Tab-separated table of C-alpha atoms in Angstrom:
chain	number	residue	atom	x	y	z
A	1	UNK	CA	3.824	27.959	-10.909
A	2	UNK	CA	6.816	26.817	-12.882
A	3	UNK	CA	9.474	29.453	-13.608
A	4	UNK	CA	9.119	31.198	-16.960
A	5	UNK	CA	12.336	29.687	-18.311
A	6	UNK	CA	11.350	26.123	-17.478
A	7	UNK	CA	10.147	23.597	-20.004
A	8	UNK	CA	7.704	21.000	-18.730
A	9	UNK	CA	7.466	17.670	-20.517
A	10	UNK	CA	4.069	15.948	-20.349
A	11	UNK	CA	3.884	12.225	-21.124
A	12	UNK	CA	0.384	10.866	-21.732
A	13	UNK	CA	-0.877	14.192	-23.060
A	14	UNK	CA	-3.940	12.725	-24.778
A	15	UNK	CA	-5.362	11.022	-21.695
A	16	UNK	CA	-7.892	12.285	-19.174
A	17	UNK	CA	-5.338	13.777	-16.801
A	18	UNK	CA	-2.927	14.821	-19.527
A	19	UNK	CA	-5.616	16.838	-21.304
A	20	UNK	CA	-6.635	18.608	-18.091
A	21	UNK	CA	-3.011	19.344	-17.195
A	22	UNK	CA	-2.280	20.713	-20.680
A	23	UNK	CA	-5.400	22.894	-20.620
A	24	UNK	CA	-4.017	24.693	-17.559
A	25	UNK	CA	-0.587	25.506	-18.984
A	26	UNK	CA	0.442	29.047	-18.002
A	27	UNK	CA	1.136	31.351	-20.913
A	28	UNK	CA	4.799	31.720	-19.922
A	29	UNK	CA	5.514	27.982	-19.735
A	30	UNK	CA	6.759	25.855	-22.633
A	31	UNK	CA	4.833	22.581	-22.402
A	32	UNK	CA	6.220	19.772	-24.561
A	33	UNK	CA	3.485	17.176	-25.059
A	34	UNK	CA	3.936	13.496	-25.848
A	35	UNK	CA	1.030	11.222	-26.709
A	36	UNK	CA	1.385	7.457	-27.020
A	37	UNK	CA	1.848	8.002	-30.742
A	38	UNK	CA	4.766	10.339	-30.126
A	39	UNK	CA	6.386	8.346	-27.354
A	40	UNK	CA	6.032	4.672	-26.491
A	41	UNK	CA	7.087	4.571	-22.839
A	42	UNK	CA	7.585	0.809	-23.025
A	43	UNK	CA	10.493	1.315	-25.463
A	44	UNK	CA	13.603	2.378	-23.538
A	45	UNK	CA	15.488	3.444	-26.671
A	46	UNK	CA	12.568	5.570	-27.842
A	47	UNK	CA	12.317	7.252	-24.448
A	48	UNK	CA	16.039	8.052	-24.493
A	49	UNK	CA	15.724	9.493	-28.000
A	50	UNK	CA	12.599	11.541	-27.296
A	51	UNK	CA	14.069	13.029	-24.119
A	52	UNK	CA	17.615	13.430	-25.436
A	53	UNK	CA	17.413	17.223	-25.088
A	54	UNK	CA	16.075	17.149	-21.543
A	55	UNK	CA	17.963	19.735	-19.509
A	56	UNK	CA	18.884	20.003	-15.830
A	57	UNK	CA	16.090	21.571	-13.808
A	58	UNK	CA	13.331	20.558	-16.203
A	59	UNK	CA	10.395	18.403	-15.135
A	60	UNK	CA	8.752	15.396	-16.767
A	61	UNK	CA	5.168	14.722	-15.681
A	62	UNK	CA	4.128	11.130	-16.360
A	63	UNK	CA	0.365	10.869	-16.846
A	64	UNK	CA	0.637	7.834	-19.121
A	65	UNK	CA	-0.877	4.637	-17.743
A	66	UNK	CA	-2.668	1.428	-18.577
A	67	UNK	CA	-5.846	2.202	-16.613
A	68	UNK	CA	-8.227	-0.564	-17.711
A	69	UNK	CA	-8.420	-2.357	-14.357
A	70	UNK	CA	-10.390	-5.327	-15.667
A	71	UNK	CA	-8.443	-5.487	-18.927
A	72	UNK	CA	-5.171	-5.661	-17.037
A	73	UNK	CA	-6.264	-8.935	-15.426
A	74	UNK	CA	-6.160	-10.528	-18.864
A	75	UNK	CA	-3.227	-8.487	-20.206
A	76	UNK	CA	-0.655	-8.475	-17.434
A	77	UNK	CA	2.230	-8.128	-19.883
A	78	UNK	CA	0.698	-5.010	-21.422
A	79	UNK	CA	-0.108	-3.486	-18.043
A	80	UNK	CA	3.391	-4.076	-16.691
A	81	UNK	CA	5.025	-2.742	-19.845
A	82	UNK	CA	3.231	0.611	-19.527
A	83	UNK	CA	2.793	0.915	-15.763
A	84	UNK	CA	6.056	-0.607	-14.536
A	85	UNK	CA	8.657	-0.508	-17.316
A	86	UNK	CA	7.529	2.889	-18.621
A	87	UNK	CA	8.145	4.872	-15.424
A	88	UNK	CA	11.529	3.195	-15.049
A	89	UNK	CA	12.548	4.291	-18.545
A	90	UNK	CA	11.408	7.864	-17.913
A	91	UNK	CA	13.202	8.003	-14.568
A	92	UNK	CA	16.428	6.783	-16.153
A	93	UNK	CA	16.175	9.698	-18.592
A	94	UNK	CA	15.536	12.291	-15.876
A	95	UNK	CA	18.359	10.923	-13.734
A	96	UNK	CA	20.797	11.125	-16.642
A	97	UNK	CA	19.788	14.717	-17.410
A	98	UNK	CA	19.575	16.024	-13.856
A	99	UNK	CA	15.854	16.641	-14.376
A	100	UNK	CA	12.885	15.643	-12.185
A	101	UNK	CA	10.151	13.074	-12.758
A	102	UNK	CA	6.664	13.559	-11.312
A	103	UNK	CA	4.942	10.189	-11.628
A	104	UNK	CA	1.207	9.724	-11.101
A	105	UNK	CA	0.159	6.534	-9.318
A	106	UNK	CA	-2.979	5.137	-7.733
A	107	UNK	CA	-4.789	4.058	-4.570
A	108	UNK	CA	-4.854	0.528	-6.016
A	109	UNK	CA	-1.260	-0.031	-4.853
A	110	UNK	CA	-2.645	-0.593	-1.346
A	111	UNK	CA	-3.876	-3.874	0.057
A	112	UNK	CA	-5.383	-2.607	3.326
A	113	UNK	CA	-6.461	-5.167	5.883
A	114	UNK	CA	-10.176	-5.862	6.456
A	115	UNK	CA	-11.718	-3.261	8.698
A	116	UNK	CA	-9.392	-0.435	7.626
A	117	UNK	CA	-11.167	2.861	8.333
A	118	UNK	CA	-8.441	5.493	8.732
A	119	UNK	CA	-7.466	7.370	5.538
A	120	UNK	CA	-4.316	5.888	4.061
A	121	UNK	CA	-0.967	7.643	4.434
A	122	UNK	CA	1.955	6.998	2.044
A	123	UNK	CA	3.790	5.124	4.806
A	124	UNK	CA	0.863	2.765	5.338
A	125	UNK	CA	1.911	0.742	2.308
A	126	UNK	CA	2.983	-2.653	3.604
A	127	UNK	CA	6.099	-3.625	1.618
A	128	UNK	CA	5.175	-7.279	2.036
A	129	UNK	CA	1.578	-6.894	0.865
A	130	UNK	CA	0.539	-7.667	-2.687
A	131	UNK	CA	-2.068	-5.507	-4.401
A	132	UNK	CA	-5.234	-7.415	-5.228
A	133	UNK	CA	-5.176	-6.581	-8.935
A	134	UNK	CA	-2.705	-6.750	-11.799
A	135	UNK	CA	-3.356	-3.044	-12.319
A	136	UNK	CA	-2.400	-2.208	-8.739
A	137	UNK	CA	0.610	-4.508	-8.756
A	138	UNK	CA	1.873	-3.031	-12.021
A	139	UNK	CA	1.462	0.530	-10.715
A	140	UNK	CA	3.323	-0.346	-7.519
A	141	UNK	CA	6.098	-1.867	-9.606
A	142	UNK	CA	6.207	1.393	-11.566
A	143	UNK	CA	6.592	3.466	-8.398
A	144	UNK	CA	9.495	1.291	-7.325
A	145	UNK	CA	11.145	1.270	-10.754
A	146	UNK	CA	10.962	5.054	-11.036
A	147	UNK	CA	12.363	5.698	-7.569
A	148	UNK	CA	15.139	3.145	-8.093
A	149	UNK	CA	16.222	4.751	-11.364
A	150	UNK	CA	15.875	8.319	-10.090
A	151	UNK	CA	15.622	8.739	-6.301
A	152	UNK	CA	14.458	12.352	-6.774
A	153	UNK	CA	11.243	11.126	-8.423
A	154	UNK	CA	8.066	12.466	-6.843
A	155	UNK	CA	5.264	9.899	-6.775
A	156	UNK	CA	1.723	11.285	-6.584
A	157	UNK	CA	-1.002	8.777	-5.756
A	158	UNK	CA	-4.576	9.702	-6.553
A	159	UNK	CA	-7.952	7.958	-6.668
A	160	UNK	CA	-11.350	7.729	-8.360
A	161	UNK	CA	-10.516	10.374	-10.958
A	162	UNK	CA	-13.343	11.695	-13.113
A	163	UNK	CA	-13.989	14.428	-15.649
A	164	UNK	CA	-17.770	14.356	-15.420
A	165	UNK	CA	-18.604	15.013	-19.052
A	166	UNK	CA	-21.723	13.358	-20.414
A	167	UNK	CA	-19.602	11.384	-22.867
A	168	UNK	CA	-16.702	10.649	-20.515
A	169	UNK	CA	-16.061	6.954	-19.759
A	170	UNK	CA	-15.447	7.573	-16.059
A	171	UNK	CA	-17.934	6.752	-13.283
A	172	UNK	CA	-19.566	10.192	-13.143
A	173	UNK	CA	-20.105	10.303	-16.895
A	174	UNK	CA	-21.466	6.758	-16.806
A	175	UNK	CA	-23.962	7.675	-14.084
A	176	UNK	CA	-25.165	10.636	-16.126
A	177	UNK	CA	-25.809	8.415	-19.121
A	178	UNK	CA	-27.496	5.688	-17.062
A	179	UNK	CA	-29.786	8.246	-15.423
A	180	UNK	CA	-31.171	9.043	-18.864
A	181	UNK	CA	-31.402	5.396	-19.908
A	182	UNK	CA	-32.785	3.574	-16.874
A	183	UNK	CA	-35.614	4.213	-14.418
A	184	UNK	CA	-33.541	2.758	-11.555
A	185	UNK	CA	-30.066	1.372	-10.997
A	186	UNK	CA	-28.041	-0.386	-8.319
A	187	UNK	CA	-24.608	0.854	-7.276
A	188	UNK	CA	-22.023	-0.698	-4.960
A	189	UNK	CA	-22.118	0.711	-1.438
A	190	UNK	CA	-19.371	-1.298	0.288
A	191	UNK	CA	-16.341	0.189	-1.477
A	192	UNK	CA	-15.116	3.486	-0.037
A	193	UNK	CA	-12.647	5.893	-1.614
A	194	UNK	CA	-11.738	9.457	-2.554
A	195	UNK	CA	-13.573	10.898	-5.608
A	196	UNK	CA	-11.230	13.322	-7.374
A	197	UNK	CA	-12.068	15.791	-10.129
A	198	UNK	CA	-9.385	15.693	-12.808
A	199	UNK	CA	-9.206	19.482	-12.927
A	200	UNK	CA	-8.424	19.704	-9.234
A	201	UNK	CA	-5.718	17.068	-9.611
A	202	UNK	CA	-4.211	18.915	-12.579
A	203	UNK	CA	-4.171	22.156	-10.595
A	204	UNK	CA	-2.391	20.342	-7.782
A	205	UNK	CA	0.229	18.933	-10.153
A	206	UNK	CA	0.935	22.398	-11.547
A	207	UNK	CA	1.446	23.683	-8.013
A	208	UNK	CA	3.825	20.797	-7.321
A	209	UNK	CA	5.742	21.415	-10.558
A	210	UNK	CA	6.142	25.026	-9.483
A	211	UNK	CA	8.028	23.873	-6.384
A	212	UNK	CA	10.610	21.831	-8.290
A	213	UNK	CA	14.023	23.362	-7.813
A	214	UNK	CA	12.822	25.947	-5.298
A	215	UNK	CA	14.848	26.491	-2.153
A	216	UNK	CA	12.001	25.185	-0.020
A	217	UNK	CA	11.092	22.237	-2.273
A	218	UNK	CA	9.835	19.437	-0.039
A	219	UNK	CA	8.683	17.151	-2.833
A	220	UNK	CA	11.932	15.662	-4.150
A	221	UNK	CA	11.953	11.916	-3.574
A	222	UNK	CA	8.594	12.053	-1.804
A	223	UNK	CA	5.502	9.906	-2.123
A	224	UNK	CA	2.422	12.126	-1.799
A	225	UNK	CA	-1.326	11.586	-1.827
A	226	UNK	CA	-3.466	14.006	-3.839
A	227	UNK	CA	-7.173	13.195	-3.911
A	228	UNK	CA	-10.497	14.857	-3.241
A	229	UNK	CA	-11.188	15.597	0.395
A	230	UNK	CA	-13.577	13.491	2.427
A	231	UNK	CA	-14.699	10.025	1.444
A	232	UNK	CA	-17.612	8.307	-0.282
A	233	UNK	CA	-18.858	4.992	-1.587
A	234	UNK	CA	-19.762	4.553	-5.238
A	235	UNK	CA	-23.393	4.649	-4.137
A	236	UNK	CA	-22.805	7.977	-2.368
A	237	UNK	CA	-21.185	9.366	-5.485
A	238	UNK	CA	-23.975	8.128	-7.759
A	239	UNK	CA	-26.652	9.677	-5.531
A	240	UNK	CA	-24.756	12.963	-5.556
A	241	UNK	CA	-24.527	12.903	-9.359
A	242	UNK	CA	-28.272	12.381	-9.624
A	243	UNK	CA	-28.936	15.233	-7.204
A	244	UNK	CA	-26.637	17.590	-9.106
A	245	UNK	CA	-28.322	16.972	-12.463
A	246	UNK	CA	-31.824	17.336	-11.019
A	247	UNK	CA	-32.705	13.640	-10.925
A	248	UNK	CA	-34.169	11.791	-7.945
A	249	UNK	CA	-31.396	10.058	-5.931
A	250	UNK	CA	-34.023	7.598	-4.673
A	251	UNK	CA	-33.772	5.949	-8.094
A	252	UNK	CA	-30.293	4.731	-7.055
A	253	UNK	CA	-30.252	1.626	-4.841
A	254	UNK	CA	-27.292	0.344	-2.804
A	255	UNK	CA	-25.880	-3.098	-3.508
A	256	UNK	CA	-22.822	-5.076	-2.449
A	257	UNK	CA	-19.659	-5.931	-4.300
A	258	UNK	CA	-20.876	-9.544	-4.384
A	259	UNK	CA	-23.959	-8.381	-6.262
A	260	UNK	CA	-21.805	-6.794	-8.957
A	261	UNK	CA	-18.826	-9.094	-9.647
A	262	UNK	CA	-16.004	-7.810	-11.834
A	263	UNK	CA	-12.974	-9.588	-13.340
A	264	UNK	CA	-10.655	-7.580	-11.078
A	265	UNK	CA	-11.464	-7.228	-7.368
A	266	UNK	CA	-11.928	-3.661	-6.122
A	267	UNK	CA	-10.550	-2.532	-2.759
A	268	UNK	CA	-13.159	-2.212	-0.024
A	269	UNK	CA	-11.331	0.814	1.386
A	270	UNK	CA	-8.850	3.077	-0.394
A	271	UNK	CA	-9.501	6.545	1.034
A	272	UNK	CA	-6.310	8.597	0.699
A	273	UNK	CA	-5.238	11.025	3.401
A	274	UNK	CA	-4.119	14.439	2.172
A	275	UNK	CA	-1.755	15.107	5.082
A	276	UNK	CA	1.400	14.322	3.092
A	277	UNK	CA	0.326	16.760	0.366
A	278	UNK	CA	-0.291	19.562	2.869
A	279	UNK	CA	2.954	18.778	4.713
A	280	UNK	CA	4.823	19.363	1.448
A	281	UNK	CA	3.417	22.892	1.383
A	282	UNK	CA	0.804	22.146	-1.265
A	283	UNK	CA	-2.838	23.245	-1.297
A	284	UNK	CA	-5.268	20.474	-0.293
A	285	UNK	CA	-7.596	19.386	-3.072
A	286	UNK	CA	-11.243	20.441	-2.584
A	287	UNK	CA	-13.749	18.225	-0.802
A	288	UNK	CA	-15.242	15.738	-3.249
A	289	UNK	CA	-18.829	16.931	-2.819
A	290	UNK	CA	-18.116	20.560	-3.613
A	291	UNK	CA	-15.853	19.553	-6.479
A	292	UNK	CA	-18.630	17.436	-8.000
A	293	UNK	CA	-21.111	20.292	-7.691
A	294	UNK	CA	-18.703	22.645	-9.459
A	295	UNK	CA	-17.962	20.090	-12.180
A	296	UNK	CA	-21.638	19.468	-12.958
A	297	UNK	CA	-22.878	23.052	-12.672
A	298	UNK	CA	-24.828	24.022	-15.837
A	299	UNK	CA	-22.204	26.589	-16.832
A	300	UNK	CA	-19.189	24.514	-15.802
A	301	UNK	CA	-16.301	24.027	-18.159
A	302	UNK	CA	-15.637	20.309	-18.040
A	303	UNK	CA	-11.896	20.833	-17.697
A	304	UNK	CA	-12.357	23.669	-15.178
């Protein structure tokens, strides 16, 4: 964990990941929270002002993002302002203060070739490839802007993040609501990724933050992958949700991406390898199936 004397600055505190990260704050850590109301990351002057008292050795965790994948296709300017310009502004502030930025990114930065089946490593990103979506392209631009402004920035890519609450807008929450509303449903079975419980990701980020400034810190300037272990399709995940809540998984039917067109194309394969995370001395995130079971247990706290 972070040293007792360290302040941690959390940007995007009101979002899914920000809320889970804040809920896990150790009692001896001073967490300074910024919501989009407090800090507009697209405004460089506002970022400089808000972080004017940032001190050497402190850490800024950026959980702020424009995450509406389909919306970004129609609002490229908005997506780039938050996902690309924002991280650059934050990194400029950490570089000036001698602090560290931990920036959360996404599997959507990849454009893997057809037939990809090996989990993706950070170095598998083809610098000449273009992500298939505005969301992915804007997040990749944000990674590059942050690392250019502050080479010590740690980029953490994750994937398929969910909370699992009945009212949560993520995939797991949506499946829970649809189970109660429909006798049957069809779910895409030709997109494969890494389901990640937000609580597990938040725990991992706290462990990473605890390494910052340590003698054996292997995370400075690194790009790391932190996602649930194993892999699944959306159909696999939906069936597992049904099983966990006592519904019949046979009510879920597989379909193809072509059967369920969306404004923004989804990657057919974006499974993230956890080897870079483990190589940095960090604890691998739990396997997705066990994490889902724990998240949907009757007595589970949704932000475990």
